[in-house]
């Protein structure tokens, strides 16, 4: 029983939700606004430490919903989720977001 409780606590402690990051910037369309993609896709652009824009591609279940709200006109917003960096390309699997 102690092993079950301990493993459950460990599983919760390592849950991706606990590693969620919040990013704030302009939520916009990679194709229509930034002209950096062949297909419409929501992205979040934030200012990096050097002042240059850093672009996070939005992935996950909320991606289509976010895109519908911002295509052809970006909005300031906040996205919270799991951030990954693969081959120099950043993405965020959005769990929740708000648009201003």
PDB file of N, CA, C and O in Angstrom, residues 35-93:
ATOM      1  N   UNK A  35       3.565  35.389 -42.622  1.00  0.00           N
ATOM      2  CA  UNK A  35       4.005  34.867 -43.930  1.00  0.00           C
ATOM      3  C   UNK A  35       5.212  33.931 -43.792  1.00  0.00           C
ATOM      4  O   UNK A  35       6.123  33.931 -44.603  1.00  0.00           O
ATOM      5  N   UNK A  36       5.179  33.094 -42.733  1.00  0.00           N
ATOM      6  CA  UNK A  36       6.266  32.148 -42.488  1.00  0.00           C
ATOM      7  C   UNK A  36       5.834  30.694 -42.630  1.00  0.00           C
ATOM      8  O   UNK A  36       6.638  29.801 -42.392  1.00  0.00           O
ATOM      9  N   UNK A  37       4.581  30.460 -43.026  1.00  0.00           N
ATOM     10  CA  UNK A  37       4.071  29.091 -43.145  1.00  0.00           C
ATOM     11  C   UNK A  37       3.209  28.971 -44.388  1.00  0.00           C
ATOM     12  O   UNK A  37       2.693  29.961 -44.906  1.00  0.00           O
ATOM     13  N   UNK A  38       3.068  27.746 -44.873  1.00  0.00           N
ATOM     14  CA  UNK A  38       2.230  27.482 -46.037  1.00  0.00           C
ATOM     15  C   UNK A  38       0.759  27.317 -45.669  1.00  0.00           C
ATOM     16  O   UNK A  38      -0.112  27.486 -46.508  1.00  0.00           O
ATOM     17  N   UNK A  39       0.502  26.944 -44.402  1.00  0.00           N
ATOM     18  CA  UNK A  39      -0.864  26.749 -43.935  1.00  0.00           C
ATOM     19  C   UNK A  39      -1.116  27.655 -42.736  1.00  0.00           C
ATOM     20  O   UNK A  39      -0.199  27.992 -41.995  1.00  0.00           O
ATOM     21  N   UNK A  40      -2.376  28.008 -42.548  1.00  0.00           N
ATOM     22  CA  UNK A  40      -2.741  28.794 -41.377  1.00  0.00           C
ATOM     23  C   UNK A  40      -2.414  28.014 -40.106  1.00  0.00           C
ATOM     24  O   UNK A  40      -2.676  26.812 -40.026  1.00  0.00           O
ATOM     25  N   UNK A  41      -1.835  28.711 -39.151  1.00  0.00           N
ATOM     26  CA  UNK A  41      -1.518  28.105 -37.861  1.00  0.00           C
ATOM     27  C   UNK A  41      -1.292  29.210 -36.842  1.00  0.00           C
ATOM     28  O   UNK A  41      -0.612  30.204 -37.123  1.00  0.00           O
ATOM     29  N   UNK A  42      -1.862  29.025 -35.663  1.00  0.00           N
ATOM     30  CA  UNK A  42      -1.687  30.003 -34.597  1.00  0.00           C
ATOM     31  C   UNK A  42      -0.273  29.920 -34.036  1.00  0.00           C
ATOM     32  O   UNK A  42       0.279  28.828 -33.879  1.00  0.00           O
ATOM     33  N   UNK A  43       0.290  31.082 -33.754  1.00  0.00           N
ATOM     34  CA  UNK A  43       1.594  31.180 -33.107  1.00  0.00           C
ATOM     35  C   UNK A  43       1.519  32.281 -32.056  1.00  0.00           C
ATOM     36  O   UNK A  43       0.652  33.157 -32.125  1.00  0.00           O
ATOM     37  N   UNK A  44       2.421  32.217 -31.107  1.00  0.00           N
ATOM     38  CA  UNK A  44       2.544  33.270 -30.109  1.00  0.00           C
ATOM     39  C   UNK A  44       3.937  33.845 -30.247  1.00  0.00           C
ATOM     40  O   UNK A  44       4.919  33.116 -30.180  1.00  0.00           O
ATOM     41  N   UNK A  45       4.021  35.155 -30.467  1.00  0.00           N
ATOM     42  CA  UNK A  45       5.319  35.817 -30.566  1.00  0.00           C
ATOM     43  C   UNK A  45       5.561  36.617 -29.291  1.00  0.00           C
ATOM     44  O   UNK A  45       4.711  37.402 -28.871  1.00  0.00           O
ATOM     45  N   UNK A  46       6.721  36.364 -28.691  1.00  0.00           N
ATOM     46  CA  UNK A  46       7.126  37.087 -27.483  1.00  0.00           C
ATOM     47  C   UNK A  46       8.480  37.734 -27.743  1.00  0.00           C
ATOM     48  O   UNK A  46       9.193  37.346 -28.662  1.00  0.00           O
ATOM     49  N   UNK A  47       8.835  38.715 -26.928  1.00  0.00           N
ATOM     50  CA  UNK A  47      10.154  39.330 -27.042  1.00  0.00           C
ATOM     51  C   UNK A  47      11.147  38.481 -26.266  1.00  0.00           C
ATOM     52  O   UNK A  47      10.925  38.164 -25.094  1.00  0.00           O
ATOM     53  N   UNK A  48      12.232  38.113 -26.939  1.00  0.00           N
ATOM     54  CA  UNK A  48      13.285  37.366 -26.290  1.00  0.00           C
ATOM     55  C   UNK A  48      14.143  38.265 -25.418  1.00  0.00           C
ATOM     56  O   UNK A  48      13.966  39.489 -25.390  1.00  0.00           O
ATOM     57  N   UNK A  49      15.089  37.670 -24.728  1.00  0.00           N
ATOM     58  CA  UNK A  49      15.980  38.429 -23.843  1.00  0.00           C
ATOM     59  C   UNK A  49      16.781  39.476 -24.607  1.00  0.00           C
ATOM     60  O   UNK A  49      17.113  40.528 -24.075  1.00  0.00           O
ATOM     61  N   UNK A  50      17.060  39.191 -25.882  1.00  0.00           N
ATOM     62  CA  UNK A  50      17.827  40.129 -26.706  1.00  0.00           C
ATOM     63  C   UNK A  50      16.953  41.150 -27.421  1.00  0.00           C
ATOM     64  O   UNK A  50      17.424  41.952 -28.218  1.00  0.00           O
ATOM     65  N   UNK A  51      15.631  41.102 -27.153  1.00  0.00           N
ATOM     66  CA  UNK A  51      14.702  42.042 -27.772  1.00  0.00           C
ATOM     67  C   UNK A  51      14.136  41.582 -29.101  1.00  0.00           C
ATOM     68  O   UNK A  51      13.230  42.194 -29.640  1.00  0.00           O
ATOM     69  N   UNK A  52      14.674  40.482 -29.635  1.00  0.00           N
ATOM     70  CA  UNK A  52      14.184  39.947 -30.906  1.00  0.00           C
ATOM     71  C   UNK A  52      12.964  39.052 -30.646  1.00  0.00           C
ATOM     72  O   UNK A  52      12.851  38.442 -29.585  1.00  0.00           O
ATOM     73  N   UNK A  53      12.060  38.959 -31.636  1.00  0.00           N
ATOM     74  CA  UNK A  53      10.881  38.126 -31.426  1.00  0.00           C
ATOM     75  C   UNK A  53      11.222  36.640 -31.394  1.00  0.00           C
ATOM     76  O   UNK A  53      12.064  36.169 -32.153  1.00  0.00           O
ATOM     77  N   UNK A  54      10.551  35.927 -30.492  1.00  0.00           N
ATOM     78  CA  UNK A  54      10.646  34.471 -30.399  1.00  0.00           C
ATOM     79  C   UNK A  54       9.256  33.943 -30.695  1.00  0.00           C
ATOM     80  O   UNK A  54       8.273  34.383 -30.095  1.00  0.00           O
ATOM     81  N   UNK A  55       9.154  33.010 -31.640  1.00  0.00           N
ATOM     82  CA  UNK A  55       7.858  32.503 -32.082  1.00  0.00           C
ATOM     83  C   UNK A  55       7.631  31.094 -31.570  1.00  0.00           C
ATOM     84  O   UNK A  55       8.466  30.210 -31.765  1.00  0.00           O
ATOM     85  N   UNK A  56       6.488  30.883 -30.921  1.00  0.00           N
ATOM     86  CA  UNK A  56       6.069  29.575 -30.425  1.00  0.00           C
ATOM     87  C   UNK A  56       4.891  29.113 -31.272  1.00  0.00           C
ATOM     88  O   UNK A  56       3.870  29.800 -31.340  1.00  0.00           O
ATOM     89  N   UNK A  57       5.014  27.967 -31.907  1.00  0.00           N
ATOM     90  CA  UNK A  57       3.908  27.379 -32.654  1.00  0.00           C
ATOM     91  C   UNK A  57       2.923  26.769 -31.663  1.00  0.00           C
ATOM     92  O   UNK A  57       3.320  26.040 -30.755  1.00  0.00           O
ATOM     93  N   UNK A  58       1.643  27.052 -31.841  1.00  0.00           N
ATOM     94  CA  UNK A  58       0.613  26.531 -30.943  1.00  0.00           C
ATOM     95  C   UNK A  58       0.214  25.125 -31.405  1.00  0.00           C
ATOM     96  O   UNK A  58      -0.103  24.917 -32.575  1.00  0.00           O
ATOM     97  N   UNK A  59       0.238  24.179 -30.477  1.00  0.00           N
ATOM     98  CA  UNK A  59      -0.157  22.802 -30.760  1.00  0.00           C
ATOM     99  C   UNK A  59      -1.190  22.366 -29.730  1.00  0.00           C
ATOM    100  O   UNK A  59      -1.451  23.061 -28.762  1.00  0.00           O
ATOM    101  N   UNK A  60      -1.738  21.201 -29.955  1.00  0.00           N
ATOM    102  CA  UNK A  60      -2.670  20.618 -28.996  1.00  0.00           C
ATOM    103  C   UNK A  60      -4.123  20.865 -29.352  1.00  0.00           C
ATOM    104  O   UNK A  60      -4.453  21.404 -30.409  1.00  0.00           O
ATOM    105  N   UNK A  61      -4.980  20.478 -28.445  1.00  0.00           N
ATOM    106  CA  UNK A  61      -6.425  20.524 -28.664  1.00  0.00           C
ATOM    107  C   UNK A  61      -6.970  21.936 -28.846  1.00  0.00           C
ATOM    108  O   UNK A  61      -7.981  22.134 -29.517  1.00  0.00           O
ATOM    109  N   UNK A  62      -6.321  22.928 -28.282  1.00  0.00           N
ATOM    110  CA  UNK A  62      -6.805  24.308 -28.359  1.00  0.00           C
ATOM    111  C   UNK A  62      -6.276  25.064 -29.579  1.00  0.00           C
ATOM    112  O   UNK A  62      -6.660  26.207 -29.819  1.00  0.00           O
ATOM    113  N   UNK A  63      -5.407  24.453 -30.375  1.00  0.00           N
ATOM    114  CA  UNK A  63      -4.758  25.149 -31.492  1.00  0.00           C
ATOM    115  C   UNK A  63      -5.766  25.675 -32.514  1.00  0.00           C
ATOM    116  O   UNK A  63      -5.691  26.834 -32.926  1.00  0.00           O
ATOM    117  N   UNK A  64      -6.702  24.854 -32.935  1.00  0.00           N
ATOM    118  CA  UNK A  64      -7.681  25.275 -33.944  1.00  0.00           C
ATOM    119  C   UNK A  64      -8.590  26.375 -33.394  1.00  0.00           C
ATOM    120  O   UNK A  64      -8.911  27.340 -34.102  1.00  0.00           O
ATOM    121  N   UNK A  65      -8.981  26.236 -32.147  1.00  0.00           N
ATOM    122  CA  UNK A  65      -9.836  27.234 -31.501  1.00  0.00           C
ATOM    123  C   UNK A  65      -9.123  28.593 -31.425  1.00  0.00           C
ATOM    124  O   UNK A  65      -9.711  29.632 -31.726  1.00  0.00           O
ATOM    125  N   UNK A  66      -7.849  28.556 -31.049  1.00  0.00           N
ATOM    126  CA  UNK A  66      -7.082  29.800 -30.977  1.00  0.00           C
ATOM    127  C   UNK A  66      -6.928  30.418 -32.358  1.00  0.00           C
ATOM    128  O   UNK A  66      -7.083  31.621 -32.521  1.00  0.00           O
ATOM    129  N   UNK A  67      -6.641  29.574 -33.351  1.00  0.00           N
ATOM    130  CA  UNK A  67      -6.429  30.094 -34.698  1.00  0.00           C
ATOM    131  C   UNK A  67      -7.685  30.778 -35.225  1.00  0.00           C
ATOM    132  O   UNK A  67      -7.621  31.845 -35.829  1.00  0.00           O
ATOM    133  N   UNK A  68      -8.808  30.166 -34.992  1.00  0.00           N
ATOM    134  CA  UNK A  68     -10.072  30.742 -35.470  1.00  0.00           C
ATOM    135  C   UNK A  68     -10.287  32.146 -34.888  1.00  0.00           C
ATOM    136  O   UNK A  68     -10.816  33.027 -35.562  1.00  0.00           O
ATOM    137  N   UNK A  69      -9.834  32.361 -33.670  1.00  0.00           N
ATOM    138  CA  UNK A  69     -10.041  33.650 -33.006  1.00  0.00           C
ATOM    139  C   UNK A  69      -9.080  34.739 -33.495  1.00  0.00           C
ATOM    140  O   UNK A  69      -9.360  35.930 -33.321  1.00  0.00           O
ATOM    141  N   UNK A  70      -7.955  34.363 -34.127  1.00  0.00           N
ATOM    142  CA  UNK A  70      -6.944  35.373 -34.461  1.00  0.00           C
ATOM    143  C   UNK A  70      -6.580  35.460 -35.939  1.00  0.00           C
ATOM    144  O   UNK A  70      -5.827  36.350 -36.324  1.00  0.00           O
ATOM    145  N   UNK A  71      -7.062  34.567 -36.781  1.00  0.00           N
ATOM    146  CA  UNK A  71      -6.669  34.583 -38.185  1.00  0.00           C
ATOM    147  C   UNK A  71      -7.054  35.917 -38.821  1.00  0.00           C
ATOM    148  O   UNK A  71      -8.137  36.432 -38.611  1.00  0.00           O
ATOM    149  N   UNK A  72      -6.151  36.469 -39.590  1.00  0.00           N
ATOM    150  CA  UNK A  72      -6.320  37.743 -40.282  1.00  0.00           C
ATOM    151  C   UNK A  72      -6.419  38.932 -39.339  1.00  0.00           C
ATOM    152  O   UNK A  72      -7.020  39.938 -39.657  1.00  0.00           O
ATOM    153  N   UNK A  73      -5.829  38.795 -38.166  1.00  0.00           N
ATOM    154  CA  UNK A  73      -5.801  39.902 -37.221  1.00  0.00           C
ATOM    155  C   UNK A  73      -5.335  39.445 -35.859  1.00  0.00           C
ATOM    156  O   UNK A  73      -6.138  38.925 -35.089  1.00  0.00           O
ATOM    157  N   UNK A  74      -4.063  39.577 -35.571  1.00  0.00           N
ATOM    158  CA  UNK A  74      -3.502  39.118 -34.309  1.00  0.00           C
ATOM    159  C   UNK A  74      -4.026  39.905 -33.117  1.00  0.00           C
ATOM    160  O   UNK A  74      -4.533  41.017 -33.255  1.00  0.00           O
ATOM    161  N   UNK A  75      -3.908  39.298 -31.950  1.00  0.00           N
ATOM    162  CA  UNK A  75      -4.343  39.927 -30.706  1.00  0.00           C
ATOM    163  C   UNK A  75      -3.310  39.642 -29.635  1.00  0.00           C
ATOM    164  O   UNK A  75      -2.647  38.602 -29.656  1.00  0.00           O
ATOM    165  N   UNK A  76      -3.180  40.563 -28.700  1.00  0.00           N
ATOM    166  CA  UNK A  76      -2.344  40.301 -27.540  1.00  0.00           C
ATOM    167  C   UNK A  76      -3.024  39.223 -26.705  1.00  0.00           C
ATOM    168  O   UNK A  76      -4.255  39.172 -26.625  1.00  0.00           O
ATOM    169  N   UNK A  77      -2.219  38.370 -26.098  1.00  0.00           N
ATOM    170  CA  UNK A  77      -2.805  37.323 -25.296  1.00  0.00           C
ATOM    171  C   UNK A  77      -1.781  36.592 -24.454  1.00  0.00           C
ATOM    172  O   UNK A  77      -0.583  36.880 -24.487  1.00  0.00           O
ATOM    173  N   UNK A  78      -2.289  35.638 -23.702  1.00  0.00           N
ATOM    174  CA  UNK A  78      -1.479  34.802 -22.828  1.00  0.00           C
ATOM    175  C   UNK A  78      -1.832  33.356 -23.107  1.00  0.00           C
ATOM    176  O   UNK A  78      -3.003  33.010 -23.235  1.00  0.00           O
ATOM    177  N   UNK A  79      -0.815  32.507 -23.206  1.00  0.00           N
ATOM    178  CA  UNK A  79      -1.020  31.077 -23.410  1.00  0.00           C
ATOM    179  C   UNK A  79      -0.286  30.328 -22.308  1.00  0.00           C
ATOM    180  O   UNK A  79       0.845  30.666 -21.958  1.00  0.00           O
ATOM    181  N   UNK A  80      -0.947  29.322 -21.757  1.00  0.00           N
ATOM    182  CA  UNK A  80      -0.336  28.516 -20.715  1.00  0.00           C
ATOM    183  C   UNK A  80      -0.337  27.068 -21.170  1.00  0.00           C
ATOM    184  O   UNK A  80      -1.347  26.558 -21.652  1.00  0.00           O
ATOM    185  N   UNK A  81       0.801  26.421 -21.052  1.00  0.00           N
ATOM    186  CA  UNK A  81       0.901  25.030 -21.459  1.00  0.00           C
ATOM    187  C   UNK A  81       2.325  24.531 -21.376  1.00  0.00           C
ATOM    188  O   UNK A  81       3.186  25.149 -20.758  1.00  0.00           O
ATOM    189  N   UNK A  82       2.567  23.413 -22.040  1.00  0.00           N
ATOM    190  CA  UNK A  82       3.873  22.776 -22.020  1.00  0.00           C
ATOM    191  C   UNK A  82       4.686  23.250 -23.213  1.00  0.00           C
ATOM    192  O   UNK A  82       4.281  23.076 -24.359  1.00  0.00           O
ATOM    193  N   UNK A  83       5.829  23.839 -22.940  1.00  0.00           N
ATOM    194  CA  UNK A  83       6.712  24.368 -23.981  1.00  0.00           C
ATOM    195  C   UNK A  83       7.765  23.331 -24.328  1.00  0.00           C
ATOM    196  O   UNK A  83       8.341  22.699 -23.445  1.00  0.00           O
ATOM    197  N   UNK A  84       7.983  23.155 -25.638  1.00  0.00           N
ATOM    198  CA  UNK A  84       9.042  22.262 -26.096  1.00  0.00           C
ATOM    199  C   UNK A  84       9.911  23.018 -27.097  1.00  0.00           C
ATOM    200  O   UNK A  84       9.473  23.974 -27.727  1.00  0.00           O
ATOM    201  N   UNK A  85      11.143  22.565 -27.217  1.00  0.00           N
ATOM    202  CA  UNK A  85      12.095  23.161 -28.150  1.00  0.00           C
ATOM    203  C   UNK A  85      12.768  22.013 -28.882  1.00  0.00           C
ATOM    204  O   UNK A  85      13.544  21.262 -28.295  1.00  0.00           O
ATOM    205  N   UNK A  86      12.441  21.866 -30.159  1.00  0.00           N
ATOM    206  CA  UNK A  86      12.999  20.777 -30.950  1.00  0.00           C
ATOM    207  C   UNK A  86      13.654  21.360 -32.186  1.00  0.00           C
ATOM    208  O   UNK A  86      13.004  22.056 -32.964  1.00  0.00           O
ATOM    209  N   UNK A  87      14.919  21.094 -32.350  1.00  0.00           N
ATOM    210  CA  UNK A  87      15.690  21.582 -33.498  1.00  0.00           C
ATOM    211  C   UNK A  87      15.607  23.101 -33.639  1.00  0.00           C
ATOM    212  O   UNK A  87      15.508  23.634 -34.739  1.00  0.00           O
ATOM    213  N   UNK A  88      15.595  23.796 -32.517  1.00  0.00           N
ATOM    214  CA  UNK A  88      15.558  25.251 -32.549  1.00  0.00           C
ATOM    215  C   UNK A  88      14.188  25.852 -32.778  1.00  0.00           C
ATOM    216  O   UNK A  88      14.043  27.070 -32.836  1.00  0.00           O
ATOM    217  N   UNK A  89      13.162  25.024 -32.922  1.00  0.00           N
ATOM    218  CA  UNK A  89      11.798  25.523 -33.115  1.00  0.00           C
ATOM    219  C   UNK A  89      11.010  25.299 -31.839  1.00  0.00           C
ATOM    220  O   UNK A  89      10.925  24.188 -31.335  1.00  0.00           O
ATOM    221  N   UNK A  90      10.433  26.371 -31.342  1.00  0.00           N
ATOM    222  CA  UNK A  90       9.682  26.306 -30.092  1.00  0.00           C
ATOM    223  C   UNK A  90       8.199  26.092 -30.376  1.00  0.00           C
ATOM    224  O   UNK A  90       7.671  26.607 -31.356  1.00  0.00           O
ATOM    225  N   UNK A  91       7.565  25.321 -29.497  1.00  0.00           N
ATOM    226  CA  UNK A  91       6.121  25.143 -29.600  1.00  0.00           C
ATOM    227  C   UNK A  91       5.539  25.100 -28.194  1.00  0.00           C
ATOM    228  O   UNK A  91       6.254  24.865 -27.218  1.00  0.00           O
ATOM    229  N   UNK A  92       4.249  25.349 -28.120  1.00  0.00           N
ATOM    230  CA  UNK A  92       3.546  25.289 -26.846  1.00  0.00           C
ATOM    231  C   UNK A  92       2.252  24.509 -27.036  1.00  0.00           C
ATOM    232  O   UNK A  92       1.450  24.823 -27.916  1.00  0.00           O
ATOM    233  N   UNK A  93       2.102  23.455 -26.251  1.00  0.00           N
ATOM    234  CA  UNK A  93       0.871  22.665 -26.232  1.00  0.00           C
ATOM    235  C   UNK A  93      -0.048  23.369 -25.240  1.00  0.00           C
ATOM    236  O   UNK A  93       0.104  23.242 -24.027  1.00  0.00           O
TER     237      UNK A  93
END
